[in-house]
C-alpha cells in the first residue's frame, strides 16, 4: 500500500507538471517544433554526464542528471549541474508509456513504478524504508498528442537537503 506522502508527492508533482504545460506548454511545444532539438547542457562524450551548470529544456533531461529544484514548482526547464556539485534532485530512472489515447489515470498509475523496484535497485532499500522521496515527470495531454511524449522520468530527492554525489546506493 502506498504511503500518504507518496500519494501527496506524486499528486503534487503531476499537478505541477500539468500546470507548467498549461502555462508554458504552447510556447515550449512551439519552440521544440520550430527549433529542432531541445536545448541541452554540455556533456561528457564518453559518459553523457553534465560537465557544467546549465539551464536545459525539460525534454533534454536524462537519467543520471542532477538538478536543482524548481523555485516555482513548475517544470518547463531544468537547472542541471554536475553530480559532484551540491544539488537537490537526481533523475534515476525512466520508462515509456505504451501508445494509445492519453489517460491521466493511466499515467498516474504507471508513475507508481517510480517507487517500486527501480527505486529499490537505485537507492538500495525499499521506498517505504527510505528517508528519500520521489516525484515523476510525466507527459501531459498536450505533449502526448503533439510531441508523441510517452516518457516518465523518476526523480529522487531528500526533502530540504542538498546532495553532493549520487544517491545511488545511499540506502537511506
mmCIF file of C-alpha atoms in Angstrom:
data_model
loop_
_atom_site.group_PDB
_atom_site.id
_atom_site.type_symbol
_atom_site.label_atom_id
_atom_site.label_comp_id
_atom_site.label_asym_id
_atom_site.label_seq_id
_atom_site.Cartn_x
_atom_site.Cartn_y
_atom_site.Cartn_z
ATOM 1 C CA UNK A 1 0.000 0.000 0.000
ATOM 2 C CA UNK A 2 1.303 3.438 -0.913
ATOM 3 C CA UNK A 3 2.158 5.818 1.891
ATOM 4 C CA UNK A 4 0.279 9.098 2.196
ATOM 5 C CA UNK A 5 3.483 11.089 1.500
ATOM 6 C CA UNK A 6 3.888 9.173 -1.761
ATOM 7 C CA UNK A 7 0.396 9.919 -2.968
ATOM 8 C CA UNK A 8 0.756 13.537 -1.948
ATOM 9 C CA UNK A 9 4.158 13.893 -3.634
ATOM 10 C CA UNK A 10 3.022 12.173 -6.834
ATOM 11 C CA UNK A 11 -0.205 14.184 -6.923
ATOM 12 C CA UNK A 12 1.673 17.433 -6.337
ATOM 13 C CA UNK A 13 4.224 16.602 -8.997
ATOM 14 C CA UNK A 14 1.536 15.668 -11.501
ATOM 15 C CA UNK A 15 -0.324 18.886 -10.792
ATOM 16 C CA UNK A 16 2.884 20.895 -11.143
ATOM 17 C CA UNK A 17 3.683 19.296 -14.485
ATOM 18 C CA UNK A 18 0.153 19.822 -15.786
ATOM 19 C CA UNK A 19 0.159 23.441 -14.642
ATOM 20 C CA UNK A 20 3.576 24.014 -16.188
ATOM 21 C CA UNK A 21 2.446 22.785 -19.571
ATOM 22 C CA UNK A 22 -0.801 24.702 -19.264
ATOM 23 C CA UNK A 23 1.116 27.896 -18.533
ATOM 24 C CA UNK A 24 4.036 27.436 -20.896
ATOM 25 C CA UNK A 25 3.221 24.324 -22.879
ATOM 26 C CA UNK A 26 2.216 26.036 -26.062
ATOM 27 C CA UNK A 27 5.360 28.112 -26.251
ATOM 28 C CA UNK A 28 7.530 25.138 -25.263
ATOM 29 C CA UNK A 29 5.862 22.905 -27.807
ATOM 30 C CA UNK A 30 6.151 25.582 -30.491
ATOM 31 C CA UNK A 31 9.829 26.119 -29.647
ATOM 32 C CA UNK A 32 10.535 22.417 -29.967
ATOM 33 C CA UNK A 33 8.510 22.007 -33.150
ATOM 34 C CA UNK A 34 10.077 25.026 -34.831
ATOM 35 C CA UNK A 35 13.541 24.985 -33.304
ATOM 36 C CA UNK A 36 14.559 21.345 -33.609
ATOM 37 C CA UNK A 37 16.302 19.606 -30.730
ATOM 38 C CA UNK A 38 15.704 20.864 -27.209
ATOM 39 C CA UNK A 39 18.426 22.957 -25.565
ATOM 40 C CA UNK A 40 20.850 20.659 -23.747
ATOM 41 C CA UNK A 41 23.865 21.010 -21.452
ATOM 42 C CA UNK A 42 27.460 20.412 -22.420
ATOM 43 C CA UNK A 43 28.003 16.716 -21.698
ATOM 44 C CA UNK A 44 31.000 14.422 -21.387
ATOM 45 C CA UNK A 45 31.204 12.483 -24.659
ATOM 46 C CA UNK A 46 32.029 9.165 -23.004
ATOM 47 C CA UNK A 47 29.654 9.224 -20.023
ATOM 48 C CA UNK A 48 26.936 11.678 -21.071
ATOM 49 C CA UNK A 49 27.293 13.427 -17.698
ATOM 50 C CA UNK A 50 26.671 17.154 -17.428
ATOM 51 C CA UNK A 51 30.024 18.983 -17.433
ATOM 52 C CA UNK A 52 28.905 22.372 -16.093
ATOM 53 C CA UNK A 53 25.817 24.142 -14.757
ATOM 54 C CA UNK A 54 23.225 24.786 -17.439
ATOM 55 C CA UNK A 55 19.563 25.546 -17.878
ATOM 56 C CA UNK A 56 18.159 22.954 -20.275
ATOM 57 C CA UNK A 57 14.834 22.251 -21.887
ATOM 58 C CA UNK A 58 12.897 19.701 -19.839
ATOM 59 C CA UNK A 59 12.896 17.373 -22.868
ATOM 60 C CA UNK A 60 16.727 17.250 -22.750
ATOM 61 C CA UNK A 61 16.759 15.892 -19.174
ATOM 62 C CA UNK A 62 18.360 12.425 -18.969
ATOM 63 C CA UNK A 63 18.753 9.603 -16.468
ATOM 64 C CA UNK A 64 21.770 10.416 -14.303
ATOM 65 C CA UNK A 65 21.229 14.174 -14.462
ATOM 66 C CA UNK A 66 21.454 16.046 -11.186
ATOM 67 C CA UNK A 67 19.385 19.191 -10.930
ATOM 68 C CA UNK A 68 18.198 21.966 -8.730
ATOM 69 C CA UNK A 69 14.582 22.038 -7.576
ATOM 70 C CA UNK A 70 12.393 24.444 -9.491
ATOM 71 C CA UNK A 71 11.869 27.591 -7.441
ATOM 72 C CA UNK A 72 8.316 27.894 -8.756
ATOM 73 C CA UNK A 73 7.470 24.195 -8.556
ATOM 74 C CA UNK A 74 6.755 24.325 -12.280
ATOM 75 C CA UNK A 75 8.775 22.228 -14.674
ATOM 76 C CA UNK A 76 9.419 23.765 -18.083
ATOM 77 C CA UNK A 77 13.197 23.752 -17.962
ATOM 78 C CA UNK A 78 15.769 22.306 -15.597
ATOM 79 C CA UNK A 79 18.850 23.749 -13.943
ATOM 80 C CA UNK A 80 21.266 20.820 -14.192
ATOM 81 C CA UNK A 81 24.652 20.596 -12.532
ATOM 82 C CA UNK A 82 27.445 18.036 -12.383
ATOM 83 C CA UNK A 83 26.517 15.470 -9.731
ATOM 84 C CA UNK A 84 29.748 16.130 -7.826
ATOM 85 C CA UNK A 85 28.368 19.615 -7.057
ATOM 86 C CA UNK A 86 25.606 20.289 -4.471
ATOM 87 C CA UNK A 87 22.179 19.638 -5.993
ATOM 88 C CA UNK A 88 18.599 18.982 -4.909
ATOM 89 C CA UNK A 89 17.427 16.141 -7.145
ATOM 90 C CA UNK A 90 18.602 13.314 -9.393
ATOM 91 C CA UNK A 91 16.870 11.595 -12.312
ATOM 92 C CA UNK A 92 17.371 7.891 -11.609
ATOM 93 C CA UNK A 93 15.001 6.025 -13.917
ATOM 94 C CA UNK A 94 12.789 6.491 -16.944
ATOM 95 C CA UNK A 95 10.416 4.375 -18.959
ATOM 96 C CA UNK A 96 7.938 4.778 -21.800
ATOM 97 C CA UNK A 97 4.188 4.505 -21.726
ATOM 98 C CA UNK A 98 2.606 2.428 -24.493
ATOM 99 C CA UNK A 99 0.981 4.215 -27.422
ATOM 100 C CA UNK A 100 -2.729 4.856 -27.361
ATOM 101 C CA UNK A 101 -5.036 7.581 -26.167
ATOM 102 C CA UNK A 102 -3.761 9.825 -23.384
ATOM 103 C CA UNK A 103 -5.160 8.928 -19.987
ATOM 104 C CA UNK A 104 -4.177 10.869 -16.886
ATOM 105 C CA UNK A 105 -5.340 7.897 -14.806
ATOM 106 C CA UNK A 106 -3.021 5.548 -16.731
ATOM 107 C CA UNK A 107 -0.088 7.972 -16.462
ATOM 108 C CA UNK A 108 -0.660 8.354 -12.711
ATOM 109 C CA UNK A 109 -0.879 4.575 -12.275
ATOM 110 C CA UNK A 110 2.280 3.997 -14.325
ATOM 111 C CA UNK A 111 4.110 6.620 -12.250
ATOM 112 C CA UNK A 112 3.857 4.260 -9.286
ATOM 113 C CA UNK A 113 6.704 2.304 -10.899
ATOM 114 C CA UNK A 114 8.999 5.093 -9.628
ATOM 115 C CA UNK A 115 8.616 3.861 -6.046
ATOM 116 C CA UNK A 116 8.910 0.171 -6.811
ATOM 117 C CA UNK A 117 11.810 -1.979 -7.944
ATOM 118 C CA UNK A 118 13.639 0.825 -9.803
ATOM 119 C CA UNK A 119 13.807 2.834 -6.565
ATOM 120 C CA UNK A 120 14.994 -0.150 -4.529
ATOM 121 C CA UNK A 121 17.619 -1.031 -7.141
ATOM 122 C CA UNK A 122 18.902 2.543 -7.278
ATOM 123 C CA UNK A 123 18.820 3.579 -3.601
ATOM 124 C CA UNK A 124 19.490 0.156 -2.094
ATOM 125 C CA UNK A 125 16.428 -0.098 0.164
ATOM 126 C CA UNK A 126 12.666 -0.121 -0.481
ATOM 127 C CA UNK A 127 10.903 3.223 -0.753
ATOM 128 C CA UNK A 128 8.820 2.504 2.348
ATOM 129 C CA UNK A 129 12.013 2.292 4.457
ATOM 130 C CA UNK A 130 13.716 5.287 2.901
ATOM 131 C CA UNK A 131 14.141 8.892 4.026
ATOM 132 C CA UNK A 132 14.242 9.864 0.343
ATOM 133 C CA UNK A 133 11.260 10.926 -1.699
ATOM 134 C CA UNK A 134 10.331 10.730 -5.360
ATOM 135 C CA UNK A 135 8.315 12.568 -7.948
ATOM 136 C CA UNK A 136 7.652 11.728 -11.595
ATOM 137 C CA UNK A 137 7.974 13.982 -14.610
ATOM 138 C CA UNK A 138 5.150 12.825 -16.841
ATOM 139 C CA UNK A 139 3.630 13.502 -20.238
ATOM 140 C CA UNK A 140 0.622 15.799 -20.408
ATOM 141 C CA UNK A 141 -2.206 15.559 -22.906
ATOM 142 C CA UNK A 142 -0.573 18.313 -24.989
ATOM 143 C CA UNK A 143 2.904 16.720 -25.060
ATOM 144 C CA UNK A 144 1.383 13.263 -25.621
ATOM 145 C CA UNK A 145 -0.691 14.424 -28.597
ATOM 146 C CA UNK A 146 1.690 16.993 -30.086
ATOM 147 C CA UNK A 147 5.171 15.615 -29.371
ATOM 148 C CA UNK A 148 4.456 11.883 -29.059
ATOM 149 C CA UNK A 149 5.785 12.186 -25.484
ATOM 150 C CA UNK A 150 5.487 8.854 -23.674
ATOM 151 C CA UNK A 151 8.421 9.163 -21.233
ATOM 152 C CA UNK A 152 8.007 9.109 -17.454
ATOM 153 C CA UNK A 153 11.141 10.138 -15.554
ATOM 154 C CA UNK A 154 11.607 9.350 -11.868
ATOM 155 C CA UNK A 155 13.364 11.960 -9.735
ATOM 156 C CA UNK A 156 14.732 11.233 -6.249
ATOM 157 C CA UNK A 157 15.468 13.808 -3.555
ATOM 158 C CA UNK A 158 15.745 14.270 0.195
ATOM 159 C CA UNK A 159 13.376 16.957 1.361
ATOM 160 C CA UNK A 160 15.256 20.090 2.383
ATOM 161 C CA UNK A 161 18.695 18.516 1.871
ATOM 162 C CA UNK A 162 21.206 19.098 -0.903
ATOM 163 C CA UNK A 163 23.305 16.158 -2.035
ATOM 164 C CA UNK A 164 26.836 16.084 -3.390
ATOM 165 C CA UNK A 165 27.375 12.972 -5.487
ATOM 166 C CA UNK A 166 24.773 10.441 -6.472
ATOM 167 C CA UNK A 167 22.078 8.920 -4.308
ATOM 168 C CA UNK A 168 22.758 5.540 -5.954
ATOM 169 C CA UNK A 169 23.330 3.072 -3.143
ATOM 170 C CA UNK A 170 22.597 5.701 -0.448
ATOM 171 C CA UNK A 171 20.448 3.171 1.471
ATOM 172 C CA UNK A 172 18.704 5.848 3.482
#
